[in-house]
Short mmCIF file of N, CA and C in Angstrom, two decimals:
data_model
loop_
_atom_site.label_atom_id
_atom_site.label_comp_id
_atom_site.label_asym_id
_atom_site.label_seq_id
_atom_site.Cartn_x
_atom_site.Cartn_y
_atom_site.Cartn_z
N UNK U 50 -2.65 14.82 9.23
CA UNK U 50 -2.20 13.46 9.07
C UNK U 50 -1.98 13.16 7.59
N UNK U 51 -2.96 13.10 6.90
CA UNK U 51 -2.79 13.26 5.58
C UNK U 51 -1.80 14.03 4.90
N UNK U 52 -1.75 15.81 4.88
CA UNK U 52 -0.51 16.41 4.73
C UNK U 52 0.78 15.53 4.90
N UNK U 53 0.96 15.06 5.92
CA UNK U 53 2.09 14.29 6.28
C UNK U 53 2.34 12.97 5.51
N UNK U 54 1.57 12.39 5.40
CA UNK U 54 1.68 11.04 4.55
C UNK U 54 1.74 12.14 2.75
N UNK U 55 1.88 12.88 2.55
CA UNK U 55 1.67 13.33 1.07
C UNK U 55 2.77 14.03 1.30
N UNK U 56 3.44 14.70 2.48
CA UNK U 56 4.90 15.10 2.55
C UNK U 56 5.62 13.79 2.13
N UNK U 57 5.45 12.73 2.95
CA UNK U 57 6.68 11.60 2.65
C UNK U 57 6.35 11.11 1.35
N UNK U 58 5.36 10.92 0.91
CA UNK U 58 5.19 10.43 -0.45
C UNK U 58 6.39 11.50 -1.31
N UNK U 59 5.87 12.77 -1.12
CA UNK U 59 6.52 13.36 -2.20
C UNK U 59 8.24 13.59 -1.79
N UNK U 60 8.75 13.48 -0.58
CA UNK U 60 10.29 13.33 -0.82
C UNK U 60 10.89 12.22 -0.99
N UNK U 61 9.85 10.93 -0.88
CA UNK U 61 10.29 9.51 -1.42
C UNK U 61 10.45 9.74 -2.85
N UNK U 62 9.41 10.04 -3.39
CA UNK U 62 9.20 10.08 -5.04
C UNK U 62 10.88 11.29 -5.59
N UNK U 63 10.76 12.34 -4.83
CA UNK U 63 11.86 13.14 -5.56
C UNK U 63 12.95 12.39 -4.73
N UNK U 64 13.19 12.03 -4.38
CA UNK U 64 14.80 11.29 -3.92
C UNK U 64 14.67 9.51 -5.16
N UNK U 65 13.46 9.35 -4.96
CA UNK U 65 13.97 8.23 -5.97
C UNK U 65 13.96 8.28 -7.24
N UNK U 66 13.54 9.61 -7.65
CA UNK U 66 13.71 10.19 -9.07
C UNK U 66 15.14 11.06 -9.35
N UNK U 67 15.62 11.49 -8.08
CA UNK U 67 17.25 11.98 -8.02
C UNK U 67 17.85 10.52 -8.13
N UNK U 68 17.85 9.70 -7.75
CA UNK U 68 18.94 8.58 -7.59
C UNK U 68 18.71 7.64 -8.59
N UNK U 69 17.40 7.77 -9.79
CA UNK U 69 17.43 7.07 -11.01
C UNK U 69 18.19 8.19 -11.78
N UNK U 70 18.11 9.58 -11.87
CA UNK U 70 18.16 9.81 -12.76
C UNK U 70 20.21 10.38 -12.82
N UNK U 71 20.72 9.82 -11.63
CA UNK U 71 22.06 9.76 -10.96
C UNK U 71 22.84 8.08 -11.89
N UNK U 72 21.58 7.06 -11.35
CA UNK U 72 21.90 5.87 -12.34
C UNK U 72 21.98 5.88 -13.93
N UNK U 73 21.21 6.49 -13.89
CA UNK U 73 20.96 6.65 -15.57
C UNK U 73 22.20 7.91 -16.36
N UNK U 74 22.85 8.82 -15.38
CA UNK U 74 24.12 9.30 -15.82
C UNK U 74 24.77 8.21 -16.00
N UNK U 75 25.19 7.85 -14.44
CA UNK U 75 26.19 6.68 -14.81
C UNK U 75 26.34 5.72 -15.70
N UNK U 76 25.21 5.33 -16.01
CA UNK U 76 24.85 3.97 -16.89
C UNK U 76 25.38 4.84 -17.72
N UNK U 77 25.36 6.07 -18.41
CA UNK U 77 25.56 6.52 -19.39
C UNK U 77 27.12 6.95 -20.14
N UNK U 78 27.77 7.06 -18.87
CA UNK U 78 29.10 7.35 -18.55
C UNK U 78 29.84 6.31 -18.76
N UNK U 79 29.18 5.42 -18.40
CA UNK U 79 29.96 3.72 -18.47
C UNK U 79 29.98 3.11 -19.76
N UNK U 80 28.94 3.92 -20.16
CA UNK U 80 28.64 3.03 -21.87
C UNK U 80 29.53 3.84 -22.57
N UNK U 81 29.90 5.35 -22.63
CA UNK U 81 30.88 6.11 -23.28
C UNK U 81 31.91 5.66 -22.99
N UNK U 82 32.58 5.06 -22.16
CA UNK U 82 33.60 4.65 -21.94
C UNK U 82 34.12 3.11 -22.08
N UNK U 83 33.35 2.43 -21.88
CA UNK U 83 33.33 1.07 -22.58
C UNK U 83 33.46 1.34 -23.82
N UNK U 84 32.78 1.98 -24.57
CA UNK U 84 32.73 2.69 -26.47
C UNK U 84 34.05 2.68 -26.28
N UNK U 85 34.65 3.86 -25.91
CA UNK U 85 36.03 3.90 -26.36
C UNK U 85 37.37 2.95 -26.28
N UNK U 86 36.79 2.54 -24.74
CA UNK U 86 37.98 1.27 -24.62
C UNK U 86 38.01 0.16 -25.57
N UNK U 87 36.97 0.19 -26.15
CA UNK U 87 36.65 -1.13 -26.66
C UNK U 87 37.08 -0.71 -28.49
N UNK U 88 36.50 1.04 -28.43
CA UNK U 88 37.06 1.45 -30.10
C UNK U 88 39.09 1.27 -29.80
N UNK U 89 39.78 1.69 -28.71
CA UNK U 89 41.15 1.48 -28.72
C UNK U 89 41.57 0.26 -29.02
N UNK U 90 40.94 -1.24 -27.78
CA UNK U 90 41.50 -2.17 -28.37
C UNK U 90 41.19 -2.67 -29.57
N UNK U 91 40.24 -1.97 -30.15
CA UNK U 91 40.14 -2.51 -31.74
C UNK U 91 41.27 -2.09 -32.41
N UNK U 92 41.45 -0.91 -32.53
CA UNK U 92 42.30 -0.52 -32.66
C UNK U 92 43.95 -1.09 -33.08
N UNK U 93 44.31 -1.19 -31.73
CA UNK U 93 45.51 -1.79 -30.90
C UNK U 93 45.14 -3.05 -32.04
N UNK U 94 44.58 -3.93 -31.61
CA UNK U 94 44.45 -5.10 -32.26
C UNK U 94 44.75 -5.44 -33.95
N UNK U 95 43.86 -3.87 -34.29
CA UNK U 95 44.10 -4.18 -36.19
C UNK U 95 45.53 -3.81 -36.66
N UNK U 96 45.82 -3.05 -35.98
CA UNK U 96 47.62 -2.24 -36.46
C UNK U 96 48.05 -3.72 -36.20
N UNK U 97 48.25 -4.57 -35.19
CA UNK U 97 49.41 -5.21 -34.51
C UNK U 97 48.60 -7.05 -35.89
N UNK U 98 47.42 -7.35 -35.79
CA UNK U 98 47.29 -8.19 -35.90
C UNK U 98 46.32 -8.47 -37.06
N UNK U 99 45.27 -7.70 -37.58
CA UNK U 99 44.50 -7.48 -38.64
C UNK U 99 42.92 -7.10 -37.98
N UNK U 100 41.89 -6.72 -38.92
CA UNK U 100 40.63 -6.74 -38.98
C UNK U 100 39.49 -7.64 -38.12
N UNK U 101 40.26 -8.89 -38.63
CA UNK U 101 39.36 -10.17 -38.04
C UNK U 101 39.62 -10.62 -36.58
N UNK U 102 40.68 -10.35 -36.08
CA UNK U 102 41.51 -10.69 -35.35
C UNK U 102 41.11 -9.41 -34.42
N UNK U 103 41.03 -8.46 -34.74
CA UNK U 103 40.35 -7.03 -34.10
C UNK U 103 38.84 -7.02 -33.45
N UNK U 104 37.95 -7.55 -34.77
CA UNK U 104 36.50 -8.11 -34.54
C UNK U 104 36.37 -8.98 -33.14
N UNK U 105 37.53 -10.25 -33.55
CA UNK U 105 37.28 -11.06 -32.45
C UNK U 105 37.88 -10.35 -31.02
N UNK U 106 38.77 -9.98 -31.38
CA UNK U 106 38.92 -9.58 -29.80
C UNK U 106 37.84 -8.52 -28.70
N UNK U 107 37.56 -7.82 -29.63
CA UNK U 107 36.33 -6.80 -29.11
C UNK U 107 34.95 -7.63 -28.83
N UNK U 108 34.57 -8.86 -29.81
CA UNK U 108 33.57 -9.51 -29.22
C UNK U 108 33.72 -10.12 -28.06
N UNK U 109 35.40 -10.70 -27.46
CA UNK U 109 35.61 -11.49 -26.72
C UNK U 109 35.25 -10.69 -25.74
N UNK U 110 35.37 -9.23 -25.66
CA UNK U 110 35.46 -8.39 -24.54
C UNK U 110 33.65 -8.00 -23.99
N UNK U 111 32.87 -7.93 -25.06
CA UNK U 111 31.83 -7.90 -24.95
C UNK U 111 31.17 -9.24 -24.42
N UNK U 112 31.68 -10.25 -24.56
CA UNK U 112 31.23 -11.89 -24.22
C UNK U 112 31.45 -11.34 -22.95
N UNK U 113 32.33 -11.53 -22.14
CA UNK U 113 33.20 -11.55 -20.80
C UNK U 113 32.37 -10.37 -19.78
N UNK U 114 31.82 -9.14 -20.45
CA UNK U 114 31.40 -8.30 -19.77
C UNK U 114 29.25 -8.89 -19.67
N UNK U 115 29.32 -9.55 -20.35
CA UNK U 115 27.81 -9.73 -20.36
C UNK U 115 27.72 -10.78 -19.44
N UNK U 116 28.81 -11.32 -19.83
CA UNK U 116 28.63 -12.96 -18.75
C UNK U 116 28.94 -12.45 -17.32
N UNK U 117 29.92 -11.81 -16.63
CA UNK U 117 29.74 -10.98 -15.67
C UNK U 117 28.21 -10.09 -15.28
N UNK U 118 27.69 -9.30 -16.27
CA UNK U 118 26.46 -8.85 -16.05
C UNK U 118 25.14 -10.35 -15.75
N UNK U 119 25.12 -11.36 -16.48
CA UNK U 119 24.19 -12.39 -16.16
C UNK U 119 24.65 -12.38 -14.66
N UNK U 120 25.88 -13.03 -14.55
CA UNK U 120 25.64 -13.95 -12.98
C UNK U 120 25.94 -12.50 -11.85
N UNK U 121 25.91 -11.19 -11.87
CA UNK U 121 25.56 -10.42 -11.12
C UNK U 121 24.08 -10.56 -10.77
N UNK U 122 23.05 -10.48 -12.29
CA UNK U 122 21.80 -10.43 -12.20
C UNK U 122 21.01 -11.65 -11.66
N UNK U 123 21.76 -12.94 -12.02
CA UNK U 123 20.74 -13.77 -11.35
C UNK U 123 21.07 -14.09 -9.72
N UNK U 124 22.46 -13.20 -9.58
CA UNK U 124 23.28 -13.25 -8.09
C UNK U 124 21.89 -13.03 -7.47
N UNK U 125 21.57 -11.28 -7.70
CA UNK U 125 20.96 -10.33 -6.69
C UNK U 125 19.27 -10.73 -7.04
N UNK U 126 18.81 -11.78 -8.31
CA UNK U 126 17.58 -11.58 -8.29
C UNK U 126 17.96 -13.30 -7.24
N UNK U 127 18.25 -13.93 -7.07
CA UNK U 127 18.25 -15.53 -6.20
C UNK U 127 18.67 -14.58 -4.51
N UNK U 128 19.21 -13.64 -4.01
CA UNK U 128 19.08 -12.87 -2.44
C UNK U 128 17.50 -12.26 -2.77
N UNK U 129 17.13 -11.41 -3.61
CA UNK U 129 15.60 -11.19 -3.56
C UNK U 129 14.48 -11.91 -3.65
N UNK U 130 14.84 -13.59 -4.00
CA UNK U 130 13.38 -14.55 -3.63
C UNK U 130 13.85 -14.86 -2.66
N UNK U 131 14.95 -14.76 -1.64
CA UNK U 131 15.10 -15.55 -0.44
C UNK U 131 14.66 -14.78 0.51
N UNK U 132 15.06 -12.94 0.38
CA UNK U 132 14.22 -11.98 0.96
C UNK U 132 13.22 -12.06 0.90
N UNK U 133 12.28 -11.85 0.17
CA UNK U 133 11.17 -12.40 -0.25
C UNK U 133 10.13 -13.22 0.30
N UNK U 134 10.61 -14.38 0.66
CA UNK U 134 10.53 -15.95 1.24
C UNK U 134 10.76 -15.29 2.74
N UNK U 135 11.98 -14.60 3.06
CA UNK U 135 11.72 -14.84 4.25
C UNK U 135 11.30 -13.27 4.77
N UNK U 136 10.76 -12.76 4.42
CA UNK U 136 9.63 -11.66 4.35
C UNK U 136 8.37 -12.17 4.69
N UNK U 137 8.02 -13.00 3.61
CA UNK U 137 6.70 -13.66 3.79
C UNK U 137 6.47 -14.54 5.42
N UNK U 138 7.48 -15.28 5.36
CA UNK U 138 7.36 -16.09 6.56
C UNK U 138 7.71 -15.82 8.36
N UNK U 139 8.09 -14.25 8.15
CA UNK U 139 7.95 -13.57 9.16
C UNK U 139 6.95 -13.05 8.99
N UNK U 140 5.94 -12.53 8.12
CA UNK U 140 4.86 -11.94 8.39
C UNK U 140 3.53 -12.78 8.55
N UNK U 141 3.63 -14.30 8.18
CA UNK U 141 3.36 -15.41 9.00
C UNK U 141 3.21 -15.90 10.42
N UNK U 142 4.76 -15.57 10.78
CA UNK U 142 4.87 -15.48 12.24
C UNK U 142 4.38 -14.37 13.08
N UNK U 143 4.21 -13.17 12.37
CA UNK U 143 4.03 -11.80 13.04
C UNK U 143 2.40 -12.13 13.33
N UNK U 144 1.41 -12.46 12.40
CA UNK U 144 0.26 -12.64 12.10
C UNK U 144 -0.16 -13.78 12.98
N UNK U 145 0.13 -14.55 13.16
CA UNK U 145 0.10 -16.06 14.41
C UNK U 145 0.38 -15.59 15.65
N UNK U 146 1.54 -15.00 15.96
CA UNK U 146 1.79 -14.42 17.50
C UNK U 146 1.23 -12.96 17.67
N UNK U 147 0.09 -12.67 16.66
CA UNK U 147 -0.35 -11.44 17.04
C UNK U 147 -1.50 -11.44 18.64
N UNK U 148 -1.95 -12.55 18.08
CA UNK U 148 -3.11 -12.57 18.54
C UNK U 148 -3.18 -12.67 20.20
N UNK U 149 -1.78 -13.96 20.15
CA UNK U 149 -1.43 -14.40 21.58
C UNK U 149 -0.65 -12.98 22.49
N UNK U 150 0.35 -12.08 21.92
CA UNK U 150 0.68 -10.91 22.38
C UNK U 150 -0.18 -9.81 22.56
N UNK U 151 -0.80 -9.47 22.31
CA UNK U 151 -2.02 -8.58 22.27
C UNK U 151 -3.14 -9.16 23.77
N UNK U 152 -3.68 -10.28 23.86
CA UNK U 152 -3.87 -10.90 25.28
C UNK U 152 -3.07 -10.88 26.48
N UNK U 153 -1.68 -10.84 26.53
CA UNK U 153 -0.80 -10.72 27.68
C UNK U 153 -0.49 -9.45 28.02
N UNK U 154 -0.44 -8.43 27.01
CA UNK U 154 -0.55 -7.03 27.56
C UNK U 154 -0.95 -6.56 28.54
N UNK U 155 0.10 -5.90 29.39
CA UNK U 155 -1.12 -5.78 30.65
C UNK U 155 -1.83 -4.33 30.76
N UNK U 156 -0.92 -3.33 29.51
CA UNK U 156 -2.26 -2.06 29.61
C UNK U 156 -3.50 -2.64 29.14
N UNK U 157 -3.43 -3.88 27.85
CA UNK U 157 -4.87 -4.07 28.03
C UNK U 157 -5.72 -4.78 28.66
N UNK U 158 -4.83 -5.72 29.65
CA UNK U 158 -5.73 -6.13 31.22
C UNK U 158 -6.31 -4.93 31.90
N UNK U 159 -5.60 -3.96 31.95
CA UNK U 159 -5.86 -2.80 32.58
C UNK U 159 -6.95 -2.09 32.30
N UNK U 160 -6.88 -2.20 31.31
CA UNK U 160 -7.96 -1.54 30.29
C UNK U 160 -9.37 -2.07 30.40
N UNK U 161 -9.55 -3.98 30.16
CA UNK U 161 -10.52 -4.55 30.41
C UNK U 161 -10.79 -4.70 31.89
N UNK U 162 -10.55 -4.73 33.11
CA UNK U 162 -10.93 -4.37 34.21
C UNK U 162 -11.49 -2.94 34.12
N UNK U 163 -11.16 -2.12 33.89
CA UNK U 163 -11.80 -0.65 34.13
C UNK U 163 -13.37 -0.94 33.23
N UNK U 164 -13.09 -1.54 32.14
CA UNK U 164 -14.37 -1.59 31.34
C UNK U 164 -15.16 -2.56 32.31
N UNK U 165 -14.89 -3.50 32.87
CA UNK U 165 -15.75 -4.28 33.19
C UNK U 165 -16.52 -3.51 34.71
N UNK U 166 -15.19 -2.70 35.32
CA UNK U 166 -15.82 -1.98 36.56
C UNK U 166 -17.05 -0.88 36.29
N UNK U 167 -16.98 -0.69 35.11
CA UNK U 167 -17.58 0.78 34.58
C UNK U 167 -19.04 -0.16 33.34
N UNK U 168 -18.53 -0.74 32.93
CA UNK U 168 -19.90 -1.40 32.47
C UNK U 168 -21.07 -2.19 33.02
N UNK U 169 -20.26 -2.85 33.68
CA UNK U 169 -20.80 -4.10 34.51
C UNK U 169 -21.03 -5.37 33.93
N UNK U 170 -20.60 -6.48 34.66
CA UNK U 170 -20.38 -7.88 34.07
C UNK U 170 -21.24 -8.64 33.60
N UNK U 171 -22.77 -8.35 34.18
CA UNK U 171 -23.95 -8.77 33.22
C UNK U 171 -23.86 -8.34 32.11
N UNK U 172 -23.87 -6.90 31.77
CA UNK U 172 -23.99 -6.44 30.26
C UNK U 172 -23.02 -6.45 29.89
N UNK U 173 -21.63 -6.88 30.20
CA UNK U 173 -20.44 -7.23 29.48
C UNK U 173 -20.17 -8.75 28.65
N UNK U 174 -21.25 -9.22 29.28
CA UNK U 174 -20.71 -11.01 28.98
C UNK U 174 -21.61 -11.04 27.33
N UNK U 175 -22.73 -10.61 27.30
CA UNK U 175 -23.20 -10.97 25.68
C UNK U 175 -22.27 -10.24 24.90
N UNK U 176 -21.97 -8.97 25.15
CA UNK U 176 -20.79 -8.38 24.05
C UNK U 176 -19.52 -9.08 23.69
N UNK U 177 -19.35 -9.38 24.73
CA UNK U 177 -17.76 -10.48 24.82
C UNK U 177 -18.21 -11.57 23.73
N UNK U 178 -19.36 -12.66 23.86
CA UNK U 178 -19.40 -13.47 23.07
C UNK U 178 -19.57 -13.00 21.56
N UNK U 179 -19.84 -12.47 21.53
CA UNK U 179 -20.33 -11.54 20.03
C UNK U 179 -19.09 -11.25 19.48
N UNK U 180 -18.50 -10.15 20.27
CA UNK U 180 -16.66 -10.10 20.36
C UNK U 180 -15.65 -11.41 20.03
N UNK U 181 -16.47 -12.63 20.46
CA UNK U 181 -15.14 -13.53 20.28
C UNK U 181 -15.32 -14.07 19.29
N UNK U 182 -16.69 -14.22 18.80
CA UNK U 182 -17.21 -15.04 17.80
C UNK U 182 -16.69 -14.30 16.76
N UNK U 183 -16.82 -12.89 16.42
CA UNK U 183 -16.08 -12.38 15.52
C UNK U 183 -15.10 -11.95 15.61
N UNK U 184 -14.00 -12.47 16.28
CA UNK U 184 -12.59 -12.51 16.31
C UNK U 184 -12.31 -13.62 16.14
N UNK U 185 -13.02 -14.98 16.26
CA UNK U 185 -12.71 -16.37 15.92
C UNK U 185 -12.68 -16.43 13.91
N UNK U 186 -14.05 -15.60 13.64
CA UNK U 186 -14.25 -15.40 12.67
C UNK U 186 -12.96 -15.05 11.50
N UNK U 187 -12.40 -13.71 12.30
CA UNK U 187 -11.54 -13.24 11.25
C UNK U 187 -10.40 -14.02 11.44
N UNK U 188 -9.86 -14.46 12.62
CA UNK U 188 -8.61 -15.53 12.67
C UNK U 188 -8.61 -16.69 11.61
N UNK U 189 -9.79 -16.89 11.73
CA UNK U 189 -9.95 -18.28 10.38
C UNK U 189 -9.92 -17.89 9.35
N UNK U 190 -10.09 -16.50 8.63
CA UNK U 190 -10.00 -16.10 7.34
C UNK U 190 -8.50 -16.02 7.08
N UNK U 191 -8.06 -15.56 8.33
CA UNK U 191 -6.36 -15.25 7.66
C UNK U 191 -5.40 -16.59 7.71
N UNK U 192 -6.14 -17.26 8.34
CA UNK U 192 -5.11 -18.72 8.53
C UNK U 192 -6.14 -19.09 6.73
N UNK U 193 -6.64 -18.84 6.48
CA UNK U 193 -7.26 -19.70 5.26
C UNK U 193 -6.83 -19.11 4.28
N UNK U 194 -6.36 -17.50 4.20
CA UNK U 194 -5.61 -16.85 3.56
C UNK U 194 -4.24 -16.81 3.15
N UNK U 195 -3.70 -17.38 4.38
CA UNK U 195 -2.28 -17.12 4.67
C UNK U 195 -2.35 -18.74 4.44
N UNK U 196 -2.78 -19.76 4.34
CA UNK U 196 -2.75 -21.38 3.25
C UNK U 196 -2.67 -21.05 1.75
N UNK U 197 -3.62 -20.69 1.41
CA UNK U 197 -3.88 -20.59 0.27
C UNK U 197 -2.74 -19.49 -0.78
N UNK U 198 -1.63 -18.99 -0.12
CA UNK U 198 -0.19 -18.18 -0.55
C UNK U 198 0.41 -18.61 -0.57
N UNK U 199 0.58 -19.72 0.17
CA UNK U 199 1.59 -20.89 0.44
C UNK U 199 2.22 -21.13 -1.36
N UNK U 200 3.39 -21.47 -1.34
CA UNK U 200 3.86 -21.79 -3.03
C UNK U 200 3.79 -23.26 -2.79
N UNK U 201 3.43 -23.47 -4.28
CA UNK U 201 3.86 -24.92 -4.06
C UNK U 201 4.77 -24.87 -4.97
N UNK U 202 4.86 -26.82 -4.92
CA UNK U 202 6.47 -27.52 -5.59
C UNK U 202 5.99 -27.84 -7.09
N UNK U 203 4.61 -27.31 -7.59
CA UNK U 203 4.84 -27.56 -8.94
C UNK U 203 5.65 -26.71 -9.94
N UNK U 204 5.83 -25.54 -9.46
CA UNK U 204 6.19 -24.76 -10.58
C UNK U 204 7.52 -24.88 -11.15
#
């Protein structure tokens, strides 16, 4: 079991160390080439128009590409708090309807009849209360848990 969980660990880890280090070409490829486009229209610019006029145009190009890079970045980080958000609030819901799905099961009706045929219902009933009391127990920790994560509206 273990072996296995330390297999997937380790082809997660080498596939996500192939596909950074795939990004990090590219990133690299992109920046050599931005360099040059950007050394041409300087270029282009100083023959036809002067120095200053060269400066500015290459900054303009650098403005335009950053401002594109911001509203990509705050694009995909404003879909990852909504993922996020609604990550959380399905695992809210998962955690609330656990309790009630797990009771309607009927292998485990099945299950608790055989125990009760095979134990017997006198010595089944103090365990049960003991059983519920500490299942009441932990339900209230996670509803007190799962409050207390809640965000609020100050921030």
């Amino acid at each position: 079991m273990f072996q296995r969980m330390i297999e997937d660990f380790k082809s997660g880890t080498g596939t996500a160390v192939r596909m950074t280090s795939l990004a990090a070409a590219a990133g690299f490829a992109l920046f050599v080439t931005l360099a040059f486009l950007s050394a041409a229209a300087f270029m282009a610019v100083l023959q036809k128009y002067g120095p200053v006029e060269a400066c500015l145009t290459v900054a303009g190009i650098f403005l335009v590409i950053s401002l594109i890079v911001a509203a990509v970045y705050t694009n995909k980080k404003r879909q990852a708090e909504i993922r996020a958000a609604a990550a959380a609030a399905a695992a809210r819901e998962a955690a609330k309807s656990a309790a009630s799905s797990i009771l309607a099961d009927p292998m485990l009706l099945a299950a608790g009849l055989q125990l009760v045929r095979a134990v017997g219902l006198k010595k089944l009933i103090p365990l049960l209360a003991v059983g519920g009391v500490a299942l009441g127990f932990l339900m209230s920790r996670n509803t007190a848990a799962s409050s207390d994560e809640e965000p609020t509206d100050a921030e």
